[in-house]
PDB file of C-alpha atoms in Angstrom:
ATOM      1  CA  LYS A   1      28.368 -29.342 -56.492  1.00 60.00           C
ATOM      2  CA  LYS A   2      31.721 -30.880 -57.455  1.00 70.00           C
ATOM      3  CA  ALA A   3      33.556 -28.300 -55.313  1.00 71.00           C
ATOM      4  CA  ILE A   4      31.547 -29.409 -52.270  1.00 78.00           C
ATOM      5  CA  GLU A   5      32.247 -33.107 -52.913  1.00 78.00           C
ATOM      6  CA  LYS A   6      36.013 -32.507 -53.068  1.00 85.00           C
ATOM      7  CA  SER A   7      36.117 -29.907 -50.302  1.00 91.00           C
ATOM      8  CA  THR A   8      37.809 -30.424 -46.943  1.00 95.00           C
ATOM      9  CA  CYS A   9      36.007 -27.428 -45.436  1.00 95.00           C
ATOM     10  CA  ILE A  10      33.046 -27.500 -43.035  1.00 96.00           C
ATOM     11  CA  TYR A  11      30.684 -24.693 -42.094  1.00 94.00           C
ATOM     12  CA  VAL A  12      29.903 -24.823 -38.354  1.00 96.00           C
ATOM     13  CA  GLY A  13      26.739 -23.055 -37.241  1.00 94.00           C
ATOM     14  CA  ASN A  14      25.062 -22.307 -33.911  1.00 94.00           C
ATOM     15  CA  LEU A  15      28.343 -21.737 -32.075  1.00 95.00           C
ATOM     16  CA  SER A  16      28.358 -19.884 -28.790  1.00 95.00           C
ATOM     17  CA  TYR A  17      29.732 -16.358 -29.168  1.00 93.00           C
ATOM     18  CA  TYR A  18      32.171 -17.335 -26.392  1.00 94.00           C
ATOM     19  CA  THR A  19      33.616 -20.485 -28.017  1.00 96.00           C
ATOM     20  CA  THR A  20      37.345 -20.042 -28.622  1.00 95.00           C
ATOM     21  CA  GLU A  21      39.449 -21.067 -31.585  1.00 95.00           C
ATOM     22  CA  ALA A  22      41.394 -23.388 -29.253  1.00 97.00           C
ATOM     23  CA  GLN A  23      38.168 -25.162 -28.249  1.00 97.00           C
ATOM     24  CA  ILE A  24      37.300 -25.655 -31.915  1.00 97.00           C
ATOM     25  CA  TYR A  25      40.726 -27.099 -32.747  1.00 98.00           C
ATOM     26  CA  ASP A  26      40.397 -29.474 -29.791  1.00 98.00           C
ATOM     27  CA  PHE A  27      36.810 -30.537 -30.560  1.00 98.00           C
ATOM     28  CA  PHE A  28      37.309 -31.091 -34.293  1.00 98.00           C
ATOM     29  CA  GLY A  29      40.750 -32.634 -33.746  1.00 98.00           C
ATOM     30  CA  ARG A  30      38.925 -35.757 -32.576  1.00 97.00           C
ATOM     31  CA  CYS A  31      38.273 -36.593 -36.233  1.00 97.00           C
ATOM     32  CA  GLY A  32      41.637 -35.708 -37.741  1.00 97.00           C
ATOM     33  CA  GLU A  33      44.257 -33.016 -38.037  1.00 98.00           C
ATOM     34  CA  VAL A  34      42.677 -29.587 -38.487  1.00 98.00           C
ATOM     35  CA  LYS A  35      44.437 -27.433 -41.110  1.00 97.00           C
ATOM     36  CA  ARG A  36      42.817 -24.153 -40.029  1.00 96.00           C
ATOM     37  CA  VAL A  37      39.866 -22.549 -38.307  1.00 96.00           C
ATOM     38  CA  VAL A  38      38.305 -19.279 -39.480  1.00 94.00           C
ATOM     39  CA  MET A  39      36.012 -17.686 -36.912  1.00 93.00           C
ATOM     40  CA  GLY A  40      32.851 -15.947 -38.113  1.00 90.00           C
ATOM     41  CA  LEU A  41      32.866 -12.272 -37.158  1.00 89.00           C
ATOM     42  CA  ASP A  42      30.351  -9.463 -37.003  1.00 84.00           C
ATOM     43  CA  LYS A  43      31.367  -7.386 -40.028  1.00 81.00           C
ATOM     44  CA  PHE A  44      31.121  -4.097 -38.142  1.00 84.00           C
ATOM     45  CA  GLN A  45      32.322  -4.906 -34.629  1.00 84.00           C
ATOM     46  CA  LYS A  46      34.724  -7.755 -35.568  1.00 86.00           C
ATOM     47  CA  THR A  47      33.407  -9.867 -32.669  1.00 87.00           C
ATOM     48  CA  PRO A  48      32.429 -13.575 -32.909  1.00 89.00           C
ATOM     49  CA  CYS A  49      28.895 -14.067 -34.213  1.00 89.00           C
ATOM     50  CA  GLY A  50      28.159 -17.770 -33.892  1.00 92.00           C
ATOM     51  CA  PHE A  51      29.757 -19.583 -36.812  1.00 92.00           C
ATOM     52  CA  CYS A  52      33.117 -20.687 -38.158  1.00 94.00           C
ATOM     53  CA  PHE A  53      34.786 -22.661 -40.906  1.00 95.00           C
ATOM     54  CA  VAL A  54      36.929 -25.710 -40.119  1.00 97.00           C
ATOM     55  CA  GLU A  55      39.303 -27.029 -42.748  1.00 96.00           C
ATOM     56  CA  TYR A  56      40.910 -30.468 -42.626  1.00 97.00           C
ATOM     57  CA  TYR A  57      43.783 -31.882 -44.654  1.00 97.00           C
ATOM     58  CA  THR A  58      41.812 -34.874 -45.975  1.00 96.00           C
ATOM     59  CA  GLN A  59      38.306 -35.612 -47.236  1.00 95.00           C
ATOM     60  CA  ASP A  60      38.135 -38.682 -44.967  1.00 96.00           C
ATOM     61  CA  ASP A  61      38.614 -36.524 -41.864  1.00 97.00           C
ATOM     62  CA  THR A  62      36.065 -34.028 -43.182  1.00 96.00           C
ATOM     63  CA  GLU A  63      33.484 -36.783 -43.697  1.00 95.00           C
ATOM     64  CA  ALA A  64      34.206 -38.272 -40.264  1.00 97.00           C
ATOM     65  CA  ALA A  65      33.653 -34.892 -38.594  1.00 98.00           C
ATOM     66  CA  ILE A  66      30.318 -34.384 -40.329  1.00 96.00           C
ATOM     67  CA  ARG A  67      29.219 -37.933 -39.508  1.00 97.00           C
ATOM     68  CA  PHE A  68      30.275 -37.946 -35.849  1.00 97.00           C
ATOM     69  CA  LEU A  69      30.191 -34.322 -34.667  1.00 98.00           C
ATOM     70  CA  ASN A  70      27.084 -32.897 -36.367  1.00 97.00           C
ATOM     71  CA  CYS A  71      24.413 -32.031 -33.757  1.00 97.00           C
ATOM     72  CA  MET A  72      26.823 -32.637 -30.852  1.00 97.00           C
ATOM     73  CA  ARG A  73      27.146 -30.097 -28.062  1.00 97.00           C
ATOM     74  CA  LEU A  74      30.067 -27.696 -27.932  1.00 97.00           C
ATOM     75  CA  ASP A  75      30.140 -25.022 -25.248  1.00 94.00           C
ATOM     76  CA  ASP A  76      26.601 -26.002 -24.252  1.00 94.00           C
ATOM     77  CA  ARG A  77      25.189 -25.434 -27.763  1.00 95.00           C
ATOM     78  CA  GLN A  78      24.080 -28.011 -30.320  1.00 97.00           C
ATOM     79  CA  ILE A  79      26.225 -27.241 -33.351  1.00 97.00           C
ATOM     80  CA  ARG A  80      25.219 -27.752 -36.969  1.00 96.00           C
ATOM     81  CA  LEU A  81      27.727 -28.856 -39.591  1.00 97.00           C
ATOM     82  CA  ASP A  82      27.494 -28.577 -43.370  1.00 93.00           C
ATOM     83  CA  ARG A  83      30.039 -29.408 -46.022  1.00 93.00           C
ATOM     84  CA  ASP A  84      31.277 -26.149 -47.494  1.00 89.00           C
ATOM     85  CA  PRO A  85      32.737 -25.507 -50.967  1.00 86.00           C
ATOM     86  CA  GLY A  86      35.746 -23.840 -49.345  1.00 82.00           C
ATOM     87  CA  PHE A  87      36.517 -20.708 -47.427  1.00 78.00           C
ATOM     88  CA  VAL A  88      37.075 -17.524 -49.448  1.00 75.00           C
ATOM     89  CA  GLU A  89      38.307 -14.310 -47.827  1.00 78.00           C
ATOM     90  CA  GLY A  90      35.359 -12.155 -46.809  1.00 70.00           C
ATOM     91  CA  ARG A  91      33.059 -15.050 -45.926  1.00 73.00           C
ATOM     92  CA  GLN A  92      34.110 -14.823 -42.278  1.00 72.00           C
ATOM     93  CA  TYR A  93      31.848 -11.803 -41.853  1.00 69.00           C
ATOM     94  CA  GLY A  94      28.170 -12.058 -40.981  1.00 58.00           C
ATOM     95  CA  ARG A  95      25.804 -11.129 -43.819  1.00 53.00           C
ATOM     96  CA  GLY A  96      23.009  -9.653 -41.703  1.00 49.00           C
ATOM     97  CA  LYS A  97      22.089  -5.962 -41.855  1.00 50.00           C
ATOM     98  CA  SER A  98      23.422  -5.478 -38.326  1.00 48.00           C
ATOM     99  CA  GLY A  99      26.717  -7.204 -39.234  1.00 45.00           C
ATOM    100  CA  GLY A 100      25.934 -10.547 -37.567  1.00 46.00           C
ATOM    101  CA  GLN A 101      24.197 -13.608 -38.926  1.00 49.00           C
ATOM    102  CA  VAL A 102      21.077 -13.287 -41.062  1.00 44.00           C
ATOM    103  CA  ARG A 103      19.193 -15.846 -38.930  1.00 51.00           C
ATOM    104  CA  ASP A 104      19.619 -13.670 -35.827  1.00 47.00           C
ATOM    105  CA  GLU A 105      17.672 -10.769 -37.352  1.00 44.00           C
TER     106      GLU A 105
END
């Protein structure tokens, strides 16, 4: 729980498979400087599968993004934001049996 409270990372769900990294930087840049974006990928095909992680430099920017951008539309989809304990290598891959997201199966 403490890791989530101190984290500057956000999980972004319900992304369009066609949303680009540049669009994400632009959209989330409204709330502060984005440190990095990690696109969620199908673990077998290495293609986007509808989620990403956005990391900010400060907790204030992270909180502002969650407050103001959660449930907004990006690329014609209503996105869902959750505070994340922090990106760890390997988490960019979908966990579903088919390689994509579990919720799509």
